[in-house]
Structures are given as structure tokens and as C-alpha cells.
Amino acid sequence: MKPLLTPSILAADFANLERDINAAERGGADYFHLDIMDGHFVPNISFGPWVAKLMRKITDRPLDAHLMITNPREYIPEFIEAGVELIYPHIEASYDIYRTVQMITDHGARAGITLNPATPISSVEGVIDLIDAVLVMSVCPGFGGQKFIPSSMDRITKLRELLDSLKPSIRIAVDGGVTLENIGNLRKAGADFFIAGSAVFEAPDIEERVRAMKKAMK
Ligand code: DX5
Ligand code: ZN
């Protein structure tokens, strides 16, 4: 499947959000990623569904929401109503994750599942029938601008093998420390969706950086 570049707006300049989003779009951004943090599941607080509504006013690119929150089911309907089409709860957040994923598909959105760096990749097996994507965290979630954890590369390779044996249509997303330098190797390892915050929005020229990353991931 075609690789997709998904800038994370966490690193955008919120005083100039529309300007930054437009620049990423001109460079060819395929999707936009919303990092939802509750100060409980992760040690940081970001924003809620209202930002998804705001994004729907400034871009027609699809949106995904990465739910770093303890009670994802309380907010899933609101994110879907706001126009988010792909939702990634964390597998570590709910003991009944199957129910959470089911809620996403029942409400008409596509479901992904997120794995923290120390969560075994085999844990995706239980929700395999409902998901379209697995998001591999390549940093500990909570903050942008962290360094890529090197073992994530190997986890992506192994996850690709596992998914090929179970359900080959499932895509792999990678999030955290994705840069122009490592994106080519991440593609070779088997990732399909590349989520990047600081590498895109802290670049001197956002449009140019998106273009360069898209070229490098091919
Ligand atoms: C981290 C978030 C990431 C973050 C990525 O908790 O899930 O999406 O925005 O930021 P960078 O690309 O700067 O590592
Ligand atoms: Zn994220």
C-alpha cells in the first residue's frame, strides 16, 4: 500500500495553525494526526474534540486521533462526530480494549490500536478482526520532540511478519522521533503511516520538509 505522511499538529504553531496546516498540505501531507492527552494516561495535557472541529474548518485532509487517555469510550463518539475517521486508542488503557475498538467501528469510523514501546506485539491478536491499523509507539507517549527508540525498527519488522500471517491488509503506523533521516528505513521495515510532529513543523520550511519526507519514504 501507498505510504502516507501524517503530520502531528502537536508541534504546529497554534497561533498560526491555519498557516502551518496549509504549508503541510502544499507539501503533500496525506493526513493530520491529533494527539489527545489527558494528564493521567500520559504526563501531559493537550486538547480535546474541539480541535478536531477546528481542523475540519481548515483542511479537508482526513484526520486521525491518537487517544492517550484513560477513558477512551467517553470521548470516542464526540471525536467521530467532529469528523475524525481513524481512531487509535492505547491497548494499555483498557482491560476491555475489544469493547473500545468495537465502539469505534460501531460508530462508523476505522479503528487502529496503539502499542507502547514495551507492550508485546502479539497483544494485537485479540482485536485483529476489528482493526485497520496498528500504531507502534517509537517513543514513550506524552511529548513531541523525543528521540526514536532504536528497537522500534525491529518491532515493526516483526509486527509486519505477524500481520502478514494473520491479516495482511492491516497497516502499520509509526509515531515518535520520525525524521527525514530514518523514514526511509522505517518504510523498509514495513511501516505504512508515518506520523511526524517536530520533524515537520519545526523545519525551517514546512512545505519543503513534507515534500522531502514524502520522497524519502517512497
Ligand atoms: C507523542 C505523540 C506524537 C508526537 C510526535 O506522545 O504521540 O504523535 O506528536 O512528535 P515527534 O514527531 O516530534 O516525535
Ligand atoms: Zn501521536
mmCIF file of C-alpha atoms and ligand atoms in Angstrom, residues 33 35 66 68 175, ligand 2:
data_model
loop_
_atom_site.group_PDB
_atom_site.id
_atom_site.type_symbol
_atom_site.label_atom_id
_atom_site.label_comp_id
_atom_site.label_asym_id
_atom_site.label_seq_id
_atom_site.Cartn_x
_atom_site.Cartn_y
_atom_site.Cartn_z
ATOM 1 C CA HIS A 33 -2.705 13.448 13.461
ATOM 2 C CA ASP A 35 -2.540 13.787 19.900
ATOM 3 C CA HIS A 66 -4.345 9.126 18.970
ATOM 4 C CA MET A 68 -3.574 8.834 25.134
ATOM 5 C CA ASP A 175 4.812 7.602 15.861
HETATM 6 ZN ZN ZN B 2 0.676 10.543 18.408
#
